[in-house]
Amino acid sequence: MRVALVHYWLLGMRGGEKVLEAMCRLFPEADIFTLFYDPEAVSPLIRSRNVHVSFLNPLRGMYRSLLPLMPVALEHFDLRGYDLVISSESGPAKYVLVSSQARHVCYCHTPMRYLWELYPAYCHEFRRGFAKQILFSLFASHLRTLDYASAARVDAFLANSRNVRRRIWRAYRRRSRVVYPPVPAHDFRHEASRGYFLMVSEMVPDKRLDYAIRCVTRTGRRLKVVGGGPEYKALRRIAGPNVEFCGRVSDADLRELYSRCAALIVPGEEDFGMTLVESLASGKPVIALEKGGASEIVTPGCGFLFGAPDEPSLSEALQAFDRRERFVNPAALMARSRDFSEEAFQTRFLAGLARTPAKHTGRAAVCVGS
């Protein structure tokens, strides 16, 4: 059986790319198709595969501005001869055209948030230049229509959380099966706290790092921030001397930061939230907004959830952490993280594929099972 993996873009190693790695291990002979590809920015495992890029790849330095052209580029991929096509969707990926004899399964990290759930915020709240805001508004309605239509090309959806399953139904009116993404919990370790809090995030508006940094600055707590992105300069301006920006760090350095922190702070709504599981795998509690994946991952005893994305709510959660820090059980947190292992992912993923209706061809029907 020939398998194609379609991932929106390969320009770094974030959560979606870690899931793609797990898919590569599940399907060792699969080819990869992607809109944009920087070999130096991805893992050796992904580089070792046969990676097909779109005609937009020479423009990858401005990929965020090319959203209107991405559907055409995805439809241009030649997927003839593949029996199973798995699209990994957060940016556009499911727009690809497959033969009538192939199955197309979409593993959805989330429907494109800037077209659906976060569209009002992108238009009215987040800092954007006037010209960009007008252009985005003009294209968004057309792109939503295309995105909805592309969902009809998918034979089955797999959602990375119950939170995303609800979004898939809201955006596409399609049912989906939840398959939590894999987190290599065994790679992390626990050490005594050095007293600092940690945030690990891409620096974009919807992550809501701004109010968390203001809150920590005001209270004088130590905070280390890992990540980069377009909001970096704005966040530096509002941070006090007690906030350290670490930039993008290696996997080994990130594990070190997790192991020695007091707790992870997650101020925005996460689709799933792999960083939350990584923190638990390090025996560290999570202080998170009680929305999205956090409400599925952070069970009683694993952290402190707060109800509103604002400074007073986060400050109250930090005070609750101060009162109960000595009762945190690192072993229980680490045990919880193992519910999201790669072995669990593979079992659920194959079960999801097995429940996908097979395409009937002149040969045997294409079926994958556990």
CSV table of C-alpha atoms in Angstrom, one decimal:
chain,number,residue,atom,x,y,z
A,1,MET,CA,0.0,0.0,0.0
A,2,ARG,CA,1.4,3.4,-1.0
A,3,VAL,CA,0.9,6.1,1.6
A,4,ALA,CA,1.2,9.9,1.2
A,5,LEU,CA,1.5,12.3,4.2
A,6,VAL,CA,0.4,15.9,3.4
A,7,HIS,CA,1.6,18.5,6.0
A,8,TYR,CA,0.9,22.2,5.6
A,9,TRP,CA,4.5,23.4,5.9
A,10,LEU,CA,7.8,22.2,7.2
A,11,LEU,CA,9.6,25.3,8.5
A,12,GLY,CA,10.3,24.2,12.1
A,13,MET,CA,9.7,21.5,14.7
A,14,ARG,CA,6.6,22.4,16.6
A,15,GLY,CA,3.7,20.2,17.8
A,16,GLY,CA,2.4,19.4,14.3
A,17,GLU,CA,5.8,18.4,13.0
A,18,LYS,CA,6.3,16.1,16.0
A,19,VAL,CA,3.0,14.4,15.1
A,20,LEU,CA,4.3,14.1,11.5
A,21,GLU,CA,7.4,12.3,12.8
A,22,ALA,CA,5.1,9.8,14.6
A,23,MET,CA,3.2,9.2,11.4
A,24,CYS,CA,6.6,8.7,9.6
A,25,ARG,CA,7.5,6.0,12.1
A,26,LEU,CA,4.0,4.4,11.6
A,27,PHE,CA,4.4,4.4,7.8
A,28,PRO,CA,8.1,4.0,7.1
A,29,GLU,CA,7.8,4.1,3.3
A,30,ALA,CA,5.4,7.1,3.1
A,31,ASP,CA,6.2,10.1,0.9
A,32,ILE,CA,5.7,13.6,2.3
A,33,PHE,CA,4.0,16.5,0.4
A,34,THR,CA,4.2,20.0,1.8
A,35,LEU,CA,3.7,23.6,0.7
A,36,PHE,CA,7.0,25.0,2.1
A,37,TYR,CA,10.1,23.1,3.2
A,38,ASP,CA,13.3,24.2,4.9
A,39,PRO,CA,15.5,21.0,5.4
A,40,GLU,CA,17.7,22.7,8.0
A,41,ALA,CA,14.6,23.5,10.2
A,42,VAL,CA,13.3,20.0,10.6
A,43,SER,CA,14.4,16.7,12.2
A,44,PRO,CA,16.7,14.1,10.5
A,45,LEU,CA,13.8,11.7,10.4
A,46,ILE,CA,11.7,14.1,8.2
A,47,ARG,CA,14.8,15.0,6.1
A,48,SER,CA,15.4,11.3,5.4
A,49,ARG,CA,12.0,11.0,3.7
A,50,ASN,CA,11.1,11.7,0.1
A,51,VAL,CA,9.7,15.2,0.5
A,52,HIS,CA,7.7,16.8,-2.4
A,53,VAL,CA,7.3,20.6,-2.3
A,54,SER,CA,4.9,23.0,-3.9
A,55,PHE,CA,5.7,25.5,-6.6
A,56,LEU,CA,5.4,28.2,-3.8
A,57,ASN,CA,8.4,26.9,-2.0
A,58,PRO,CA,10.9,29.5,-3.4
A,59,LEU,CA,8.7,32.1,-1.7
A,60,ARG,CA,8.8,30.4,1.7
A,61,GLY,CA,10.3,33.5,3.4
A,62,MET,CA,6.9,35.2,3.0
A,63,TYR,CA,4.7,32.1,3.5
A,64,ARG,CA,2.3,33.9,5.9
A,65,SER,CA,1.3,36.2,3.1
A,66,LEU,CA,0.6,33.4,0.5
A,67,LEU,CA,-2.6,32.0,2.0
A,68,PRO,CA,-4.8,32.8,-1.0
A,69,LEU,CA,-2.5,30.8,-3.3
A,70,MET,CA,-2.1,27.8,-1.1
A,71,PRO,CA,-5.3,25.9,-2.2
A,72,VAL,CA,-4.1,26.0,-5.8
A,73,ALA,CA,-0.7,24.8,-4.8
A,74,LEU,CA,-2.1,21.9,-2.9
A,75,GLU,CA,-4.4,20.9,-5.7
A,76,HIS,CA,-1.4,20.8,-8.0
A,77,PHE,CA,0.2,17.9,-6.2
A,78,ASP,CA,0.1,14.7,-8.2
A,79,LEU,CA,-1.2,12.0,-5.8
A,80,ARG,CA,-2.1,9.4,-8.4
A,81,GLY,CA,-0.9,5.9,-7.4
A,82,TYR,CA,-1.4,6.4,-3.6
A,83,ASP,CA,-3.8,4.2,-1.8
A,84,LEU,CA,-4.0,6.2,1.4
A,85,VAL,CA,-3.5,10.0,1.8
A,86,ILE,CA,-3.2,11.4,5.3
A,87,SER,CA,-3.4,15.2,5.5
A,88,SER,CA,-2.1,16.9,8.7
A,89,GLU,CA,-4.2,20.0,9.0
A,90,SER,CA,-3.7,23.2,10.9
A,91,GLY,CA,-2.7,25.4,8.0
A,92,PRO,CA,-4.3,24.2,4.8
A,93,ALA,CA,-3.5,20.6,3.9
A,94,LYS,CA,-6.7,18.8,3.1
A,95,TYR,CA,-7.2,20.7,-0.2
A,96,VAL,CA,-5.3,18.0,-2.1
A,97,LEU,CA,-7.1,16.0,-4.9
A,98,VAL,CA,-6.9,12.2,-4.6
A,99,SER,CA,-8.2,9.5,-6.9
A,100,SER,CA,-11.6,7.9,-6.4
A,101,GLN,CA,-9.8,4.7,-5.4
A,102,ALA,CA,-7.8,6.2,-2.6
A,103,ARG,CA,-8.8,7.0,0.9
A,104,HIS,CA,-8.2,10.5,2.3
A,105,VAL,CA,-8.0,10.8,6.1
A,106,CYS,CA,-7.4,14.2,7.7
A,107,TYR,CA,-5.7,14.4,11.1
A,108,CYS,CA,-6.9,17.8,12.2
A,109,HIS,CA,-4.9,19.8,14.7
A,110,THR,CA,-7.6,22.5,14.3
A,111,PRO,CA,-9.6,24.0,11.5
A,112,MET,CA,-7.7,27.1,10.4
A,113,ARG,CA,-8.3,29.4,13.4
A,114,TYR,CA,-7.8,32.7,11.6
A,115,LEU,CA,-10.6,31.7,9.2
A,116,TRP,CA,-13.0,30.3,11.7
A,117,GLU,CA,-12.9,30.6,15.5
A,118,LEU,CA,-10.4,33.5,15.7
A,119,TYR,CA,-11.5,35.4,12.7
A,120,PRO,CA,-13.3,38.2,14.7
A,121,ALA,CA,-10.2,38.7,16.9
A,122,TYR,CA,-7.9,38.8,13.8
A,123,CYS,CA,-10.1,41.5,12.4
A,124,HIS,CA,-10.8,43.6,15.4
A,125,GLU,CA,-8.4,42.9,18.3
A,126,PHE,CA,-5.0,41.7,17.3
A,127,ARG,CA,-2.4,44.3,16.2
A,128,ARG,CA,-2.4,44.3,12.4
A,129,GLY,CA,-1.5,47.0,9.9
A,130,PHE,CA,-4.6,48.6,8.3
A,131,ALA,CA,-3.7,47.4,4.8
A,132,LYS,CA,-3.2,43.8,5.9
A,133,GLN,CA,-6.4,43.9,7.8
A,134,ILE,CA,-8.4,45.0,4.8
A,135,LEU,CA,-6.7,42.5,2.5
A,136,PHE,CA,-7.3,39.7,5.0
A,137,SER,CA,-11.0,40.5,5.3
A,138,LEU,CA,-11.5,40.6,1.6
A,139,PHE,CA,-10.0,37.1,1.1
A,140,ALA,CA,-11.3,35.4,4.3
A,141,SER,CA,-14.9,34.9,3.2
A,142,HIS,CA,-13.8,33.3,-0.1
A,143,LEU,CA,-11.2,31.1,1.7
A,144,ARG,CA,-13.8,29.9,4.2
A,145,THR,CA,-16.0,28.8,1.3
A,146,LEU,CA,-13.0,26.9,-0.2
A,147,ASP,CA,-12.1,25.4,3.2
A,148,TYR,CA,-15.6,24.1,3.8
A,149,ALA,CA,-15.8,22.6,0.3
A,150,SER,CA,-12.4,20.9,0.8
A,151,ALA,CA,-13.8,19.1,3.8
A,152,ALA,CA,-16.1,17.2,1.5
A,153,ARG,CA,-13.0,15.7,-0.1
A,154,VAL,CA,-12.1,14.0,3.1
A,155,ASP,CA,-13.3,10.4,3.8
A,156,ALA,CA,-12.8,10.7,7.6
A,157,PHE,CA,-11.5,13.2,10.2
A,158,LEU,CA,-9.4,12.4,13.2
A,159,ALA,CA,-9.3,15.2,15.8
A,160,ASN,CA,-6.4,15.8,18.1
A,161,SER,CA,-8.7,16.6,21.1
A,162,ARG,CA,-12.4,16.8,22.1
A,163,ASN,CA,-11.9,20.6,21.8
A,164,VAL,CA,-11.0,20.3,18.1
A,165,ARG,CA,-13.7,17.7,17.5
A,166,ARG,CA,-16.2,20.4,18.4
A,167,ARG,CA,-14.5,22.9,16.1
A,168,ILE,CA,-14.6,20.4,13.2
A,169,TRP,CA,-18.3,19.9,13.6
A,170,ARG,CA,-18.9,23.7,13.9
A,171,ALA,CA,-16.8,24.5,10.8
A,172,TYR,CA,-17.5,21.5,8.5
A,173,ARG,CA,-20.5,19.7,10.0
A,174,ARG,CA,-18.3,16.5,9.9
A,175,ARG,CA,-18.0,14.0,12.7
A,176,SER,CA,-14.5,13.0,13.9
A,177,ARG,CA,-12.7,10.5,16.2
A,178,VAL,CA,-10.4,11.8,18.8
A,179,VAL,CA,-6.7,10.7,18.6
A,180,TYR,CA,-4.6,12.6,21.1
A,181,PRO,CA,-1.1,13.5,19.6
A,182,PRO,CA,2.0,11.7,20.9
A,183,VAL,CA,4.4,13.1,23.5
A,184,PRO,CA,7.6,11.3,24.3
A,185,ALA,CA,7.2,11.4,28.1
A,186,HIS,CA,10.2,9.1,28.7
A,187,ASP,CA,12.5,11.9,27.3
A,188,PHE,CA,11.7,14.2,30.2
A,189,ARG,CA,13.0,14.2,33.8
A,190,HIS,CA,12.2,15.9,37.1
A,191,GLU,CA,14.6,17.9,39.2
A,192,ALA,CA,14.2,20.2,42.1
A,193,SER,CA,12.6,23.6,41.3
A,194,ARG,CA,14.8,26.6,40.8
A,195,GLY,CA,11.9,28.9,41.5
A,196,TYR,CA,11.2,30.3,38.0
A,197,PHE,CA,8.0,29.8,36.0
A,198,LEU,CA,8.1,28.8,32.3
A,199,MET,CA,6.2,29.7,29.2
A,200,VAL,CA,6.8,27.8,25.9
A,201,SER,CA,5.0,29.2,23.0
A,202,GLU,CA,5.1,30.7,19.5
A,203,MET,CA,4.9,34.5,20.0
A,204,VAL,CA,1.7,35.2,18.1
A,205,PRO,CA,-1.4,37.2,19.2
A,206,ASP,CA,-3.7,34.3,19.9
A,207,LYS,CA,-1.3,32.7,22.4
A,208,ARG,CA,-2.1,35.7,24.7
A,209,LEU,CA,1.4,35.9,26.2
A,210,ASP,CA,0.9,39.7,26.8
A,211,TYR,CA,-1.3,39.7,29.9
A,212,ALA,CA,0.8,36.9,31.5
A,213,ILE,CA,4.0,38.8,31.0
A,214,ARG,CA,2.4,41.9,32.5
A,215,CYS,CA,1.1,39.9,35.5
A,216,VAL,CA,4.4,38.3,36.2
A,217,THR,CA,6.3,41.6,35.8
A,218,ARG,CA,3.9,43.3,38.2
A,219,THR,CA,4.2,40.5,40.9
A,220,GLY,CA,8.0,40.2,40.6
A,221,ARG,CA,8.0,36.5,39.9
A,222,ARG,CA,10.8,35.0,37.8
A,223,LEU,CA,9.7,33.9,34.3
A,224,LYS,CA,11.6,32.3,31.4
A,225,VAL,CA,9.9,32.6,28.0
A,226,VAL,CA,10.9,30.1,25.3
A,227,GLY,CA,9.9,30.7,21.6
A,228,GLY,CA,9.9,33.4,18.9
A,229,GLY,CA,7.6,35.0,16.4
A,230,PRO,CA,6.2,38.3,15.2
A,231,GLU,CA,5.1,39.5,18.8
A,232,TYR,CA,8.6,39.2,20.2
A,233,LYS,CA,9.5,42.9,20.2
A,234,ALA,CA,6.2,44.0,21.6
A,235,LEU,CA,6.4,41.4,24.4
A,236,ARG,CA,10.0,42.5,25.3
A,237,ARG,CA,8.7,46.1,25.7
A,238,ILE,CA,6.2,45.2,28.3
A,239,ALA,CA,8.4,42.8,30.3
A,240,GLY,CA,10.3,43.7,33.4
A,241,PRO,CA,13.8,42.6,34.4
A,242,ASN,CA,12.4,39.5,36.1
A,243,VAL,CA,11.3,38.1,32.7
A,244,GLU,CA,14.0,36.3,30.6
A,245,PHE,CA,13.5,35.6,26.9
A,246,CYS,CA,15.3,32.5,25.9
A,247,GLY,CA,14.4,32.5,22.2
A,248,ARG,CA,14.2,29.2,20.4
A,249,VAL,CA,16.1,26.5,22.2
A,250,SER,CA,17.2,22.9,21.4
A,251,ASP,CA,15.1,20.0,22.6
A,252,ALA,CA,17.8,19.2,25.2
A,253,ASP,CA,17.8,22.7,26.6
A,254,LEU,CA,14.0,22.8,26.7
A,255,ARG,CA,13.9,19.6,28.7
A,256,GLU,CA,16.4,21.1,31.1
A,257,LEU,CA,14.2,24.2,31.5
A,258,TYR,CA,11.1,22.1,32.2
A,259,SER,CA,12.9,19.9,34.7
A,260,ARG,CA,14.0,22.9,36.9
A,261,CYS,CA,10.9,25.1,36.6
A,262,ALA,CA,8.3,25.6,39.3
A,263,ALA,CA,5.4,25.3,36.9
A,264,LEU,CA,4.4,25.9,33.3
A,265,ILE,CA,2.1,28.9,32.5
A,266,VAL,CA,-0.2,28.6,29.5
A,267,PRO,CA,-2.2,31.9,29.2
A,268,GLY,CA,-4.0,31.2,25.9
A,269,GLU,CA,-6.5,28.6,24.6
A,270,GLU,CA,-4.6,25.6,23.1
A,271,ASP,CA,-6.0,23.3,20.5
A,272,PHE,CA,-4.5,20.4,22.4
A,273,GLY,CA,-1.4,21.6,24.2
A,274,MET,CA,1.6,19.3,23.9
A,275,THR,CA,3.6,21.7,26.1
A,276,LEU,CA,1.2,20.9,29.0
A,277,VAL,CA,2.0,17.2,28.6
A,278,GLU,CA,5.7,17.9,28.4
A,279,SER,CA,5.5,19.8,31.7
A,280,LEU,CA,3.6,16.9,33.4
A,281,ALA,CA,6.2,14.5,32.0
A,282,SER,CA,8.8,16.6,33.9
A,283,GLY,CA,6.8,16.3,37.1
A,284,LYS,CA,5.8,20.0,37.0
A,285,PRO,CA,2.3,21.3,37.4
A,286,VAL,CA,0.5,23.4,34.8
A,287,ILE,CA,-1.2,26.8,35.4
A,288,ALA,CA,-3.5,27.3,32.4
A,289,LEU,CA,-6.5,29.0,31.0
A,290,GLU,CA,-9.4,26.6,31.5
A,291,LYS,CA,-10.3,26.3,27.8
A,292,GLY,CA,-9.4,24.0,24.9
A,293,GLY,CA,-7.0,21.2,25.5
A,294,ALA,CA,-6.0,22.3,29.0
A,295,SER,CA,-9.4,21.2,30.3
A,296,GLU,CA,-8.8,17.7,28.9
A,297,ILE,CA,-5.2,17.3,30.0
A,298,VAL,CA,-5.1,19.0,33.5
A,299,THR,CA,-7.0,16.6,35.7
A,300,PRO,CA,-7.3,17.2,39.5
A,301,GLY,CA,-3.9,17.4,41.1
A,302,CYS,CA,-2.1,18.2,37.9
A,303,GLY,CA,-2.3,21.9,38.0
A,304,PHE,CA,-4.3,25.1,38.5
A,305,LEU,CA,-6.9,26.3,35.9
A,306,PHE,CA,-8.3,29.8,35.7
A,307,GLY,CA,-11.4,31.0,34.0
A,308,ALA,CA,-10.6,34.2,32.1
A,309,PRO,CA,-7.6,35.4,30.0
A,310,ASP,CA,-6.7,38.4,32.2
A,311,GLU,CA,-4.3,39.4,34.9
A,312,PRO,CA,-6.6,39.1,38.0
A,313,SER,CA,-7.5,35.5,37.1
A,314,LEU,CA,-3.9,34.4,36.4
A,315,SER,CA,-2.8,36.2,39.6
A,316,GLU,CA,-5.4,34.3,41.6
A,317,ALA,CA,-4.1,31.0,40.1
A,318,LEU,CA,-0.5,31.8,40.9
A,319,GLN,CA,-1.5,32.5,44.5
A,320,ALA,CA,-3.3,29.1,44.6
A,321,PHE,CA,-0.1,27.5,43.4
A,322,ASP,CA,1.9,29.2,46.2
A,323,ARG,CA,-0.5,27.8,48.8
A,324,ARG,CA,-0.4,24.2,47.4
A,325,GLU,CA,3.0,23.9,45.8
A,326,ARG,CA,4.3,21.6,48.6
A,327,PHE,CA,1.4,19.1,47.9
A,328,VAL,CA,2.3,18.6,44.3
A,329,ASN,CA,3.1,14.9,43.5
A,330,PRO,CA,5.6,14.7,40.7
A,331,ALA,CA,5.2,11.0,40.2
A,332,ALA,CA,1.4,11.4,39.7
A,333,LEU,CA,2.0,14.1,37.1
A,334,MET,CA,4.5,12.0,35.3
A,335,ALA,CA,2.1,9.0,35.3
A,336,ARG,CA,-0.6,11.3,33.8
A,337,SER,CA,1.7,12.3,30.9
A,338,ARG,CA,2.0,8.6,29.9
A,339,ASP,CA,-1.6,8.6,28.8
A,340,PHE,CA,-0.4,10.6,25.8
A,341,SER,CA,2.5,8.3,24.7
A,342,GLU,CA,3.4,7.5,21.1
A,343,GLU,CA,2.3,3.9,21.7
A,344,ALA,CA,-1.2,5.2,22.7
A,345,PHE,CA,-1.2,7.5,19.6
A,346,GLN,CA,-0.4,4.6,17.3
A,347,THR,CA,-3.1,2.4,18.7
A,348,ARG,CA,-5.7,5.1,18.5
A,349,PHE,CA,-4.6,6.2,15.0
A,350,LEU,CA,-4.7,2.8,13.5
A,351,ALA,CA,-8.1,2.1,15.2
A,352,GLY,CA,-9.3,5.4,13.6
A,353,LEU,CA,-8.1,4.3,10.1
A,354,ALA,CA,-9.7,0.8,10.6
A,355,ARG,CA,-13.0,2.5,11.1
A,356,THR,CA,-12.7,4.5,7.9
A,357,PRO,CA,-14.8,3.1,5.1
A,358,ALA,CA,-12.5,1.3,2.6
A,359,LYS,CA,-12.5,2.3,-1.1
A,360,HIS,CA,-13.5,-0.7,-3.2
A,361,THR,CA,-11.3,-1.2,-6.3
A,362,GLY,CA,-10.7,-4.0,-8.7
A,363,ARG,CA,-8.1,-5.2,-6.3
A,364,ALA,CA,-8.7,-5.9,-2.6
A,365,ALA,CA,-10.1,-3.1,-0.6
A,366,VAL,CA,-7.5,-0.9,1.1
A,367,CYS,CA,-7.7,-1.5,4.9
A,368,VAL,CA,-5.4,-0.6,7.7
A,369,GLY,CA,-5.9,-2.1,11.2
A,370,SER,CA,-4.2,-2.5,14.4
